[in-house]
């Protein structure tokens, strides 16, 4: 796992711009703490920061290949899980290798297949290839969008990087956010390609972007397609299990310490159990880590979202799978620490608000990184197999909007309520969301035999797989790479996604429960408690001390009347939340506080030019 950056300027020689390129590259040091270098020749310059995972001495980048017609240079981030098979194929085609790294396989694969290369890859990746033979830059992102990649067209070329901060480190990139960027920031719709920062774009998942003197071009090499599902229940369960066995086996390959992230839910428990079984074949034990909050198990209060604490289920799985397990226990003081919350915002480059769930994720990853370099996560199983409450909530299923927004408003409150009324009117978020929804559902293919209900559920599944999952994948990537931890997501393997997406909803929920196919496919691996457990989201603290700390920070912010946050946040609404007498212990009660404080931190860190007209 790594961080990549680059600059193409067709009107200049970029070898003279080394200081700027190094500044861009150094913004990615957190993603690649082990090594870094730059390469510049003619109109192209590439930078790379490396987190060494496979072939520690041999995978240095930027990596180049000299051909009779010019140099081809690569910077690559991620993992290619089928690189061993591709290496054999490329050897048979006459290619020669000097390292054991998957990076060289990607480079040689480009020499063989050109822009058709991504279709050969199984993995999570984002990479850039400068091809001097063609005078062309190629940017590629994996099918599901696990690894991030952004670009900003310039007058004579393009800037790109794994994260916006790399691009913003170049003087050509304006740190400006217009109203449309704020609309994207304040909604949970994940408009494809939208990067919030003015002029910047996100390379869409499953997409190739090319840049040459003629301009910027894009084409999709992969999209989820509607196909008939011929298998019955038994065959589907068998296929899901076979896919999961192969996926986890592939993703356990690492030359550095590896672990699993265990929540006690179905997804992470199944993944941990599969990893444990595969490693046991080689006489190894899997290490597992879970996040918990001080006093949570003893003082847990059930609500509509979370009926049980995680810890008892985590420990059941750890015993059954015989993992070397450790709980990472956090307290309210750490969760509310403005310094930690600033690190979250710095990792995301934006104040995208998940509150204490973001802070705890960063703290969990920081603790895990002390003992492991790679972690496997159960992320995305809810989107693939249909695990969220909105899949079963009739109001959410029938709403003419993104189904998660129906649940969010009910369960988490409205964090835009703290914004200034004049800004709220100018943003018109209701229209923005409505337009985004209609764009998202336009053109979703329907089978001739599909009932209205099955088609409705297909649409809901696709929205989660093309919109909602990208929000969570980006959150996990940024938090993990901020501390140099590589997180792999087995449930994002495109073979599994394609197969399960086309299974009818009646099959996905054949027993009337969430994730029926996953549960039955891994039933032999799970303790009974986890098999029976109802879906519970990522944990959130219930400690009123956390809410009290937020209120105190809000009062301190109110004492700075000239702070630019009050161009966005309504002072009186924030004052009301900061002085609320009752304990602020629920996510809904503190969401406005978290939003206002995060906006203030973001403005302090980035000083963006806010164009609110």
Coordinates of C-alpha atoms in Angstrom, one line a residue:
X1 CA 0.0 0.0 0.0
X2 CA 1.3 3.4 -0.9
X3 CA 0.7 7.0 -1.9
X4 CA 1.1 8.2 -5.4
X5 CA 1.4 11.7 -6.9
X6 CA 2.2 13.2 -10.3
X7 CA 2.2 16.1 -12.6
X8 CA 2.1 16.3 -16.4
X9 CA 2.7 19.6 -18.1
X10 CA 3.0 19.4 -21.9
X11 CA 4.5 22.9 -22.2
X12 CA 7.5 22.5 -19.9
X13 CA 10.3 20.3 -18.7
X14 CA 9.4 19.2 -15.2
X15 CA 12.8 18.1 -14.0
X16 CA 13.2 21.7 -12.8
X17 CA 10.1 21.3 -10.6
X18 CA 11.6 18.8 -8.1
X19 CA 10.9 20.9 -5.0
X20 CA 7.2 21.1 -5.8
X21 CA 7.0 17.4 -6.7
X22 CA 8.8 16.5 -3.5
X23 CA 6.3 18.6 -1.5
X24 CA 3.4 16.8 -3.2
X25 CA 5.1 13.4 -2.5
X26 CA 5.7 14.2 1.2
X27 CA 2.0 14.8 1.8
X28 CA 1.7 11.0 1.2
X29 CA 4.3 10.1 3.8
X30 CA 1.6 8.7 6.1
X31 CA 0.5 6.3 3.4
X32 CA 4.0 5.2 2.7
X33 CA 6.3 5.5 5.7
X34 CA 8.9 3.0 4.5
X35 CA 10.4 4.7 1.4
X36 CA 9.9 7.5 -1.1
X37 CA 11.3 8.8 -4.4
X38 CA 10.5 10.9 -7.4
X39 CA 11.0 10.6 -11.2
X40 CA 10.9 13.3 -13.8
X41 CA 11.6 13.3 -17.5
X42 CA 10.3 15.7 -20.1
X43 CA 6.7 16.8 -19.4
X44 CA 6.0 14.1 -16.8
X45 CA 6.9 13.8 -13.1
X46 CA 5.9 11.0 -10.7
X47 CA 6.2 10.7 -6.9
X48 CA 5.8 7.7 -4.7
X49 CA 5.7 6.9 -0.9
X50 CA 5.8 3.2 -0.1
X51 CA 4.4 1.0 2.6
X52 CA 6.3 -2.2 2.0
X53 CA 4.1 -5.3 2.2
X54 CA 5.3 -7.7 -0.6
X55 CA 9.0 -8.1 -1.8
X56 CA 10.3 -5.6 0.7
X57 CA 13.6 -4.9 -1.1
X58 CA 12.4 -5.3 -4.7
X59 CA 9.2 -3.1 -5.0
X60 CA 10.7 0.4 -5.0
X61 CA 9.0 3.0 -7.1
X62 CA 8.6 4.9 -9.3
X63 CA 9.3 1.8 -11.5
X64 CA 10.4 2.2 -15.1
X65 CA 10.8 0.1 -18.2
X66 CA 12.9 1.3 -21.1
X67 CA 11.7 0.4 -24.5
X68 CA 13.2 1.2 -28.0
X69 CA 10.5 3.8 -28.4
X70 CA 10.7 5.5 -25.0
X71 CA 10.3 5.0 -21.2
X72 CA 7.2 3.7 -19.5
X73 CA 7.1 4.8 -15.8
X74 CA 4.6 3.5 -13.1
X75 CA 3.5 4.6 -9.6
X76 CA 1.2 2.1 -8.0
X77 CA -0.8 1.8 -4.8
X78 CA -2.6 -1.3 -3.6
X79 CA -2.5 -5.0 -4.0
X80 CA -3.0 -7.3 -7.0
X81 CA -4.1 -10.6 -5.6
X82 CA -3.7 -12.6 -8.8
X83 CA -0.2 -11.3 -9.5
X84 CA 1.3 -14.8 -9.3
X85 CA -0.9 -16.1 -12.1
X86 CA -0.3 -13.0 -14.2
X87 CA 3.4 -13.2 -13.7
X88 CA 3.4 -16.8 -15.0
X89 CA 1.3 -15.7 -18.0
X90 CA 3.6 -12.8 -18.7
X91 CA 6.7 -15.0 -18.5
X92 CA 5.1 -17.3 -21.0
X93 CA 4.7 -14.3 -23.3
X94 CA 8.4 -13.5 -23.1
X95 CA 8.6 -10.9 -20.3
X96 CA 11.4 -10.9 -17.8
X97 CA 11.2 -9.9 -14.2
X98 CA 13.9 -8.6 -11.8
X99 CA 11.7 -8.5 -8.6
X100 CA 9.0 -10.6 -6.8
X101 CA 6.7 -7.6 -6.5
X102 CA 3.2 -7.2 -7.8
X103 CA 4.2 -3.7 -8.9
X104 CA 6.5 -5.1 -11.6
X105 CA 3.7 -7.4 -12.7
X106 CA 1.5 -4.4 -13.2
X107 CA 4.2 -2.6 -15.2
X108 CA 4.9 -5.6 -17.4
X109 CA 1.1 -6.1 -17.8
X110 CA 0.8 -2.6 -19.1
X111 CA 3.5 -3.2 -21.6
X112 CA 1.6 -6.3 -22.8
X113 CA -2.0 -5.1 -22.7
X114 CA -1.9 -1.3 -22.5
X115 CA -5.1 0.3 -21.2
X116 CA -6.8 -3.2 -21.3
X117 CA -4.6 -4.2 -18.3
X118 CA -7.2 -3.4 -15.5
X119 CA -9.5 -6.1 -16.8
X120 CA -6.8 -8.7 -16.0
X121 CA -6.3 -7.6 -12.4
X122 CA -8.0 -8.9 -9.3
X123 CA -7.3 -6.5 -6.4
X124 CA -7.6 -3.1 -4.8
X125 CA -5.4 -0.6 -6.7
X126 CA -4.9 2.9 -8.0
X127 CA -2.0 3.6 -10.3
X128 CA -0.6 5.9 -12.9
X129 CA 1.5 5.1 -16.0
X130 CA 3.4 7.7 -18.0
X131 CA 4.0 6.3 -21.5
X132 CA 6.6 8.4 -23.3
X133 CA 6.1 6.3 -26.4
X134 CA 2.6 7.8 -26.7
X135 CA 3.0 11.0 -24.7
X136 CA 0.1 9.9 -22.6
X137 CA -0.7 9.5 -18.9
X138 CA -3.1 6.7 -17.8
X139 CA -4.8 6.7 -14.4
X140 CA -6.6 3.6 -13.3
X141 CA -8.7 2.8 -10.2
X142 CA -10.0 -0.6 -9.0
X143 CA -13.6 -1.8 -9.7
X144 CA -15.1 -1.0 -6.3
X145 CA -13.1 2.1 -5.4
X146 CA -11.2 0.6 -2.5
X147 CA -8.1 2.8 -3.2
X148 CA -8.6 6.5 -3.9
X149 CA -7.3 8.5 -6.8
X150 CA -7.9 12.2 -7.7
X151 CA -6.9 14.5 -10.5
X152 CA -7.1 18.2 -11.4
X153 CA -6.9 19.2 -15.1
X154 CA -4.6 22.2 -15.7
X155 CA -4.1 24.6 -18.6
X156 CA -1.4 22.3 -20.1
X157 CA -1.9 18.9 -18.4
X158 CA -2.9 17.5 -15.1
X159 CA -2.1 17.0 -11.4
X160 CA -3.0 13.8 -9.6
X161 CA -2.6 12.1 -6.2
X162 CA -4.0 9.5 -3.9
X163 CA -5.6 12.2 -1.8
X164 CA -6.6 15.8 -2.5
X165 CA -3.8 17.1 -0.1
X166 CA -1.2 15.9 -2.6
X167 CA -2.8 18.0 -5.4
X168 CA -3.4 21.0 -3.1
X169 CA 0.4 21.0 -2.3
X170 CA 1.0 22.3 -5.9
X171 CA 0.6 26.1 -6.4
X172 CA -1.5 25.4 -9.5
X173 CA -4.3 23.9 -7.4
X174 CA -6.6 26.4 -5.7
X175 CA -7.8 25.4 -2.2
X176 CA -11.3 26.6 -3.1
X177 CA -14.8 25.1 -2.3
X178 CA -17.8 26.5 -4.1
X179 CA -21.5 26.0 -3.2
X180 CA -21.7 22.8 -5.2
X181 CA -18.8 21.4 -3.2
X182 CA -20.6 22.2 0.0
X183 CA -23.7 20.5 -1.3
X184 CA -21.7 17.3 -1.8
X185 CA -20.0 17.8 1.6
X186 CA -23.3 18.1 3.5
X187 CA -25.1 15.2 1.8
X188 CA -24.4 11.5 1.8
X189 CA -25.0 10.8 -1.8
X190 CA -21.4 10.3 -3.2
X191 CA -21.8 11.8 -6.6
X192 CA -19.5 9.8 -8.9
X193 CA -16.3 11.8 -9.7
X194 CA -17.1 14.7 -7.3
X195 CA -14.2 15.7 -5.2
X196 CA -15.7 18.7 -3.3
X197 CA -12.6 20.8 -4.1
X198 CA -13.1 23.2 -7.0
X199 CA -11.8 21.8 -10.3
X200 CA -10.7 18.5 -8.8
X201 CA -12.2 15.2 -9.9
X202 CA -12.1 11.7 -8.4
X203 CA -11.2 8.9 -10.8
X204 CA -14.4 6.8 -10.7
X205 CA -14.2 3.1 -9.6
X206 CA -13.7 0.8 -12.6
X207 CA -12.5 3.6 -14.8
X208 CA -9.5 4.5 -16.9
X209 CA -8.6 8.2 -17.3
X210 CA -6.1 9.2 -20.1
X211 CA -4.4 12.5 -20.5
X212 CA -2.5 13.6 -23.6
X213 CA -2.1 16.8 -25.6
X214 CA -5.6 16.4 -26.9
X215 CA -7.1 16.6 -23.4
X216 CA -8.6 14.2 -20.8
X217 CA -10.6 11.1 -21.8
X218 CA -12.3 8.5 -19.6
X219 CA -13.8 5.1 -20.2
X220 CA -15.2 2.5 -17.9
X221 CA -13.6 -0.9 -17.9
X222 CA -16.1 -2.4 -15.4
X223 CA -19.6 -1.8 -14.3
X224 CA -22.0 -4.0 -12.4
X225 CA -24.2 -5.6 -15.1
X226 CA -27.7 -7.2 -14.7
X227 CA -27.7 -10.9 -15.5
X228 CA -29.9 -13.9 -14.8
X229 CA -29.0 -15.9 -11.8
X230 CA -29.5 -19.6 -12.7
X231 CA -28.5 -21.2 -9.4
X232 CA -30.8 -22.5 -6.7
X233 CA -30.3 -21.8 -3.0
X234 CA -28.0 -24.7 -2.4
X235 CA -25.8 -24.0 -5.4
X236 CA -25.7 -20.3 -4.5
X237 CA -24.6 -21.0 -0.9
X238 CA -21.9 -23.4 -2.2
X239 CA -20.6 -20.9 -4.7
X240 CA -20.5 -18.1 -2.2
X241 CA -18.5 -20.3 0.2
X242 CA -16.1 -21.3 -2.6
X243 CA -15.6 -17.7 -3.6
X244 CA -15.0 -16.6 0.0
X245 CA -12.4 -19.4 0.6
X246 CA -10.5 -18.3 -2.5
X247 CA -10.7 -14.6 -1.8
X248 CA -9.5 -14.9 1.8
X249 CA -6.7 -17.3 0.8
X250 CA -5.5 -14.8 -1.7
X251 CA -5.7 -11.8 0.6
X252 CA -3.6 -13.5 3.3
X253 CA -0.5 -13.2 1.2
X254 CA 1.9 -10.8 3.0
X255 CA 5.6 -10.5 3.9
X256 CA 4.7 -8.4 7.0
X257 CA 2.5 -9.1 10.1
X258 CA -1.2 -9.5 9.3
X259 CA -4.3 -9.5 11.4
X260 CA -8.1 -9.2 11.2
X261 CA -10.5 -6.5 12.5
X262 CA -13.2 -8.3 14.5
X263 CA -16.5 -6.7 15.6
X264 CA -18.4 -9.8 16.6
X265 CA -20.8 -9.3 13.7
X266 CA -21.5 -11.8 11.0
X267 CA -19.1 -10.2 8.4
X268 CA -15.9 -9.8 10.4
X269 CA -16.6 -13.1 12.3
X270 CA -16.9 -15.1 9.1
X271 CA -13.8 -13.5 7.6
X272 CA -11.8 -14.0 10.7
X273 CA -12.8 -17.7 10.9
X274 CA -11.9 -18.3 7.3
X275 CA -8.5 -16.6 7.8
X276 CA -8.0 -18.7 10.9
X277 CA -8.7 -21.9 9.0
X278 CA -6.4 -21.1 6.2
X279 CA -3.5 -20.0 8.4
X280 CA -3.9 -23.1 10.6
X281 CA -3.1 -25.2 7.5
X282 CA 0.4 -23.6 7.7
X283 CA 0.7 -23.9 11.5
X284 CA -0.1 -20.2 12.1
X285 CA -2.6 -18.4 14.2
X286 CA -4.5 -15.2 13.1
X287 CA -4.3 -12.1 15.3
X288 CA -7.5 -10.2 15.8
X289 CA -8.3 -6.8 17.2
X290 CA -11.6 -5.2 18.3
X291 CA -12.6 -1.7 19.4
X292 CA -14.4 -1.1 22.7
X293 CA -15.2 1.7 25.0
X294 CA -14.4 2.0 28.7
X295 CA -17.3 0.6 30.7
X296 CA -19.5 -0.1 27.6
X297 CA -20.3 -3.7 28.3
X298 CA -21.2 -3.1 31.9
X299 CA -23.3 0.0 31.2
X300 CA -24.6 -0.7 27.8
X301 CA -28.1 0.7 26.9
X302 CA -29.8 -0.9 24.0
X303 CA -31.4 1.3 21.3
X304 CA -33.1 0.8 17.9
X305 CA -29.7 0.5 16.2
X306 CA -27.7 -1.5 18.6
X307 CA -29.4 -4.2 20.7
X308 CA -26.2 -5.7 22.2
X309 CA -22.6 -4.7 22.9
X310 CA -20.0 -6.2 20.7
X311 CA -17.5 -7.6 23.2
X312 CA -19.2 -10.8 24.2
X313 CA -19.6 -11.9 20.6
X314 CA -16.1 -10.8 19.8
X315 CA -14.7 -13.1 22.5
X316 CA -16.9 -16.0 21.4
X317 CA -15.4 -15.8 17.9
X318 CA -11.9 -15.4 19.3
X319 CA -12.3 -18.6 21.3
X320 CA -13.9 -20.5 18.5
X321 CA -11.4 -19.4 15.8
X322 CA -8.5 -19.7 18.3
X323 CA -7.2 -16.2 17.5
X324 CA -4.6 -14.2 19.3
X325 CA -7.1 -11.5 20.3
X326 CA -6.7 -8.0 21.8
X327 CA -9.4 -5.4 22.6
X328 CA -8.5 -1.8 22.0
X329 CA -10.4 0.1 24.8
X330 CA -11.0 3.8 24.3
X331 CA -12.3 6.4 26.7
X332 CA -14.3 9.6 26.2
X333 CA -11.3 11.9 26.7
X334 CA -9.4 10.3 23.7
X335 CA -12.5 10.3 21.5
X336 CA -13.1 14.1 22.2
X337 CA -9.5 15.1 21.9
X338 CA -9.4 18.0 19.3
X339 CA -5.9 16.9 18.2
X340 CA -7.2 13.4 17.3
X341 CA -10.2 14.8 15.6
X342 CA -8.0 17.2 13.6
X343 CA -6.0 14.1 12.5
X344 CA -9.2 12.6 11.2
X345 CA -10.0 15.7 9.2
X346 CA -6.4 15.9 7.9
X347 CA -6.7 12.3 6.8
X348 CA -10.0 12.9 5.0
X349 CA -9.1 16.5 3.7
X350 CA -12.7 17.3 4.5
X351 CA -15.0 17.5 7.6
X352 CA -17.1 14.5 6.6
X353 CA -19.0 13.8 9.7
X354 CA -19.2 10.4 11.4
X355 CA -18.3 11.9 14.7
X356 CA -16.9 9.6 17.4
X357 CA -17.1 6.6 14.9
X358 CA -14.4 8.3 12.8
X359 CA -12.2 9.1 15.8
X360 CA -12.5 5.6 17.3
X361 CA -11.6 4.1 13.9
X362 CA -8.4 6.1 13.7
X363 CA -7.5 5.3 17.3
X364 CA -8.2 1.6 16.7
X365 CA -6.0 1.6 13.6
X366 CA -3.2 3.4 15.4
X367 CA -3.1 0.8 18.1
X368 CA -3.3 -2.1 15.5
X369 CA -0.4 -0.5 13.5
X370 CA 1.9 -0.9 16.5
X371 CA 1.6 -4.7 16.1
X372 CA 0.6 -5.3 12.4
X373 CA 1.1 -3.8 9.0
X374 CA -1.9 -5.4 7.2
X375 CA -5.4 -6.0 8.4
X376 CA -8.4 -7.8 6.9
X377 CA -11.8 -6.1 7.4
X378 CA -15.4 -7.2 7.0
X379 CA -16.3 -3.9 5.4
X380 CA -18.8 -4.0 2.4
X381 CA -20.6 -7.3 3.3
X382 CA -23.7 -5.3 4.3
X383 CA -23.8 -3.7 0.8
X384 CA -23.1 -7.0 -1.0
X385 CA -25.4 -9.3 0.9
X386 CA -28.1 -6.9 2.1
X387 CA -27.4 -6.3 5.8
X388 CA -28.6 -2.8 6.6
X389 CA -31.9 -2.1 8.3
X390 CA -33.1 0.0 5.3
X391 CA -33.2 -3.2 3.2
X392 CA -36.1 -4.3 5.4
X393 CA -37.7 -1.0 6.3
X394 CA -40.7 -0.4 4.1
X395 CA -40.5 3.4 4.4
X396 CA -36.9 3.3 3.3
X397 CA -37.6 0.7 0.5
X398 CA -40.4 2.7 -1.0
X399 CA -39.0 6.2 -0.6
X400 CA -38.1 8.1 -3.8
X401 CA -34.6 8.8 -2.4
X402 CA -31.5 7.1 -1.2
X403 CA -32.8 4.5 1.3
X404 CA -30.0 5.2 3.9
X405 CA -31.1 8.8 4.1
X406 CA -34.5 7.8 5.5
X407 CA -32.8 5.8 8.3
X408 CA -30.1 8.5 8.9
X409 CA -32.7 11.2 9.5
X410 CA -34.5 8.9 12.0
X411 CA -31.5 7.4 13.8
X412 CA -28.8 10.0 13.7
X413 CA -30.5 13.4 13.5
X414 CA -29.9 16.2 11.0
X415 CA -26.3 17.6 11.2
X416 CA -27.2 20.4 8.7
X417 CA -29.6 21.9 11.3
X418 CA -26.7 23.8 12.8
X419 CA -26.0 25.6 9.5
X420 CA -27.0 29.2 8.9
X421 CA -30.5 29.6 7.5
X422 CA -29.3 31.8 4.6
X423 CA -26.7 29.1 3.7
X424 CA -29.3 26.4 3.9
X425 CA -31.5 28.2 1.5
X426 CA -28.6 28.8 -0.9
X427 CA -27.5 25.1 -0.8
X428 CA -31.1 23.8 -1.4
X429 CA -29.9 20.3 -0.4
X430 CA -33.3 18.8 -1.0
X431 CA -33.1 19.5 -4.7
X432 CA -29.5 18.4 -4.8
X433 CA -30.3 15.0 -3.3
X434 CA -33.4 14.5 -5.5
X435 CA -31.3 15.2 -8.6
X436 CA -28.5 12.9 -7.4
X437 CA -31.0 10.1 -6.7
X438 CA -32.7 10.3 -10.1
X439 CA -29.3 10.3 -11.8
X440 CA -28.3 7.2 -9.7
X441 CA -31.3 5.1 -10.6
X442 CA -31.4 6.1 -14.3
X443 CA -30.6 3.2 -16.6
X444 CA -30.5 0.4 -14.0
X445 CA -31.1 -2.7 -16.1
X446 CA -34.1 -4.9 -15.4
X447 CA -34.6 -8.6 -16.2
X448 CA -37.7 -9.4 -18.3
X449 CA -38.7 -11.9 -15.6
X450 CA -38.2 -9.5 -12.6
X451 CA -41.2 -8.4 -10.6
X452 CA -41.7 -4.8 -9.5
X453 CA -40.6 -5.7 -6.0
X454 CA -37.5 -7.6 -7.1
X455 CA -36.5 -4.7 -9.4
X456 CA -37.0 -2.2 -6.5
X457 CA -34.6 -4.3 -4.4
X458 CA -32.1 -4.6 -7.3
X459 CA -32.1 -0.8 -7.4
X460 CA -31.6 -0.5 -3.7
X461 CA -28.7 -3.0 -3.8
X462 CA -27.0 -1.2 -6.7
X463 CA -27.3 2.2 -4.9
X464 CA -25.5 0.7 -1.9
X465 CA -22.8 -0.9 -4.1
X466 CA -22.2 2.2 -6.3
X467 CA -22.8 5.0 -3.8
X468 CA -23.0 4.2 -0.1
X469 CA -20.1 1.6 0.0
X470 CA -17.8 4.2 -1.6
X471 CA -18.3 6.5 1.4
X472 CA -17.4 3.8 3.8
X473 CA -14.4 2.5 1.8
X474 CA -13.0 6.0 1.5
X475 CA -13.5 6.5 5.3
X476 CA -11.6 3.2 6.0
X477 CA -8.8 3.8 3.6
X478 CA -8.1 7.3 4.9
X479 CA -8.2 6.4 8.5
X480 CA -6.0 3.4 8.1
X481 CA -3.5 5.0 5.7
X482 CA -3.2 8.0 8.0
X483 CA -1.3 5.6 10.4
X484 CA 0.4 3.5 7.7
X485 CA -1.9 0.4 8.1
X486 CA -3.1 -1.5 5.0
X487 CA -6.7 -2.7 5.3
X488 CA -7.9 -5.3 2.8
X489 CA -11.6 -5.8 2.1
X490 CA -12.3 -9.4 1.0
X491 CA -16.0 -8.7 0.4
X492 CA -15.1 -6.2 -2.4
X493 CA -13.7 -8.9 -4.6
X494 CA -15.5 -8.2 -7.9
X495 CA -16.3 -11.9 -8.5
X496 CA -18.3 -12.1 -5.3
X497 CA -20.0 -8.7 -5.9
X498 CA -21.1 -9.7 -9.4
X499 CA -22.4 -13.1 -8.3
X500 CA -24.3 -11.9 -5.3
X501 CA -25.7 -8.8 -6.9
X502 CA -27.5 -10.9 -9.5
X503 CA -29.0 -13.3 -6.9
X504 CA -32.7 -12.3 -6.5
X505 CA -33.7 -10.6 -3.2
X506 CA -35.9 -13.6 -2.4
X507 CA -32.6 -15.6 -2.3
X508 CA -30.6 -13.0 -0.5
X509 CA -33.2 -13.0 2.3
X510 CA -34.6 -16.5 2.0
X511 CA -35.0 -16.9 5.8
X512 CA -36.4 -13.5 6.4
X513 CA -33.2 -12.2 7.8
X514 CA -30.3 -10.0 6.7
X515 CA -27.4 -11.5 4.8
X516 CA -29.0 -15.0 4.6
X517 CA -26.5 -16.2 2.0
X518 CA -23.4 -15.2 3.9
X519 CA -24.8 -16.7 7.2
X520 CA -25.5 -20.1 5.7
X521 CA -22.3 -20.1 3.6
X522 CA -20.2 -19.8 6.8
X523 CA -22.5 -21.4 9.4
X524 CA -20.0 -24.2 10.1
X525 CA -17.4 -21.6 11.2
X526 CA -19.5 -19.4 13.4
X527 CA -20.3 -19.7 17.1
X528 CA -24.1 -20.0 17.7
X529 CA -24.2 -16.6 19.4
X530 CA -22.9 -14.9 16.2
X531 CA -25.1 -17.0 13.9
X532 CA -28.2 -15.8 15.8
X533 CA -27.1 -12.2 16.3
X534 CA -29.0 -9.4 14.7
X535 CA -27.1 -6.8 12.7
X536 CA -25.5 -4.2 14.8
X537 CA -23.6 -1.2 13.3
X538 CA -20.1 0.0 14.1
X539 CA -20.1 1.0 17.8
X540 CA -20.6 4.5 19.1
X541 CA -19.8 5.7 22.6
X542 CA -22.7 6.2 25.0
X543 CA -20.5 8.0 27.6
X544 CA -22.1 11.3 28.5
X545 CA -18.6 12.6 29.2
X546 CA -17.9 12.6 25.4
X547 CA -20.9 14.8 24.8
X548 CA -20.0 17.1 27.7
X549 CA -16.5 17.5 26.2
X550 CA -18.0 18.5 22.9
X551 CA -20.2 21.1 24.6
X552 CA -17.2 22.6 26.3
X553 CA -15.3 22.8 23.0
X554 CA -18.4 24.4 21.4
X555 CA -18.5 27.0 24.1
X556 CA -14.8 27.8 23.5
X557 CA -15.6 28.2 19.8
X558 CA -18.4 30.6 20.6
X559 CA -16.0 32.7 22.5
X560 CA -14.2 33.3 19.2
X561 CA -16.9 35.4 17.4
X562 CA -14.6 36.2 14.5
X563 CA -13.9 32.6 13.6
X564 CA -14.8 31.9 9.9
X565 CA -16.9 28.9 10.9
X566 CA -19.7 31.3 11.6
X567 CA -19.9 32.0 7.9
X568 CA -21.4 28.5 7.8
X569 CA -22.7 27.7 11.3
X570 CA -25.6 29.5 13.0
X571 CA -24.2 31.0 16.2
X572 CA -27.5 30.8 18.1
X573 CA -28.2 27.2 17.1
X574 CA -24.7 26.2 18.2
X575 CA -25.1 28.1 21.5
X576 CA -28.3 26.2 22.2
X577 CA -26.6 22.9 21.6
X578 CA -23.6 23.9 23.7
X579 CA -25.7 24.9 26.7
X580 CA -28.3 22.0 26.6
X581 CA -28.8 21.0 30.2
X582 CA -29.5 17.3 29.7
X583 CA -26.7 14.8 29.0
X584 CA -25.6 14.7 25.3
X585 CA -25.1 10.9 25.1
X586 CA -26.8 9.9 21.8
X587 CA -25.5 10.3 18.3
X588 CA -28.5 12.3 17.3
X589 CA -28.1 14.7 20.2
X590 CA -24.5 15.5 19.5
X591 CA -24.4 15.4 15.7
X592 CA -24.8 19.1 15.2
X593 CA -22.0 19.7 17.7
X594 CA -19.7 17.4 15.9
X595 CA -20.4 19.0 12.6
X596 CA -19.8 22.5 13.8
X597 CA -16.5 21.6 15.6
X598 CA -15.3 19.6 12.6
X599 CA -16.0 22.5 10.2
X600 CA -14.0 24.8 12.5
X601 CA -11.0 22.4 12.6
X602 CA -11.1 22.1 8.8
X603 CA -11.1 25.8 8.3
X604 CA -8.2 26.1 10.7
X605 CA -6.2 23.4 8.9
X606 CA -6.9 24.2 5.2
X607 CA -8.1 27.9 5.2
X608 CA -10.1 27.1 2.1
X609 CA -11.5 29.9 -0.1
X610 CA -15.2 29.5 0.4
X611 CA -17.2 30.8 -2.6
X612 CA -20.7 31.0 -1.1
X613 CA -22.3 33.2 -3.8

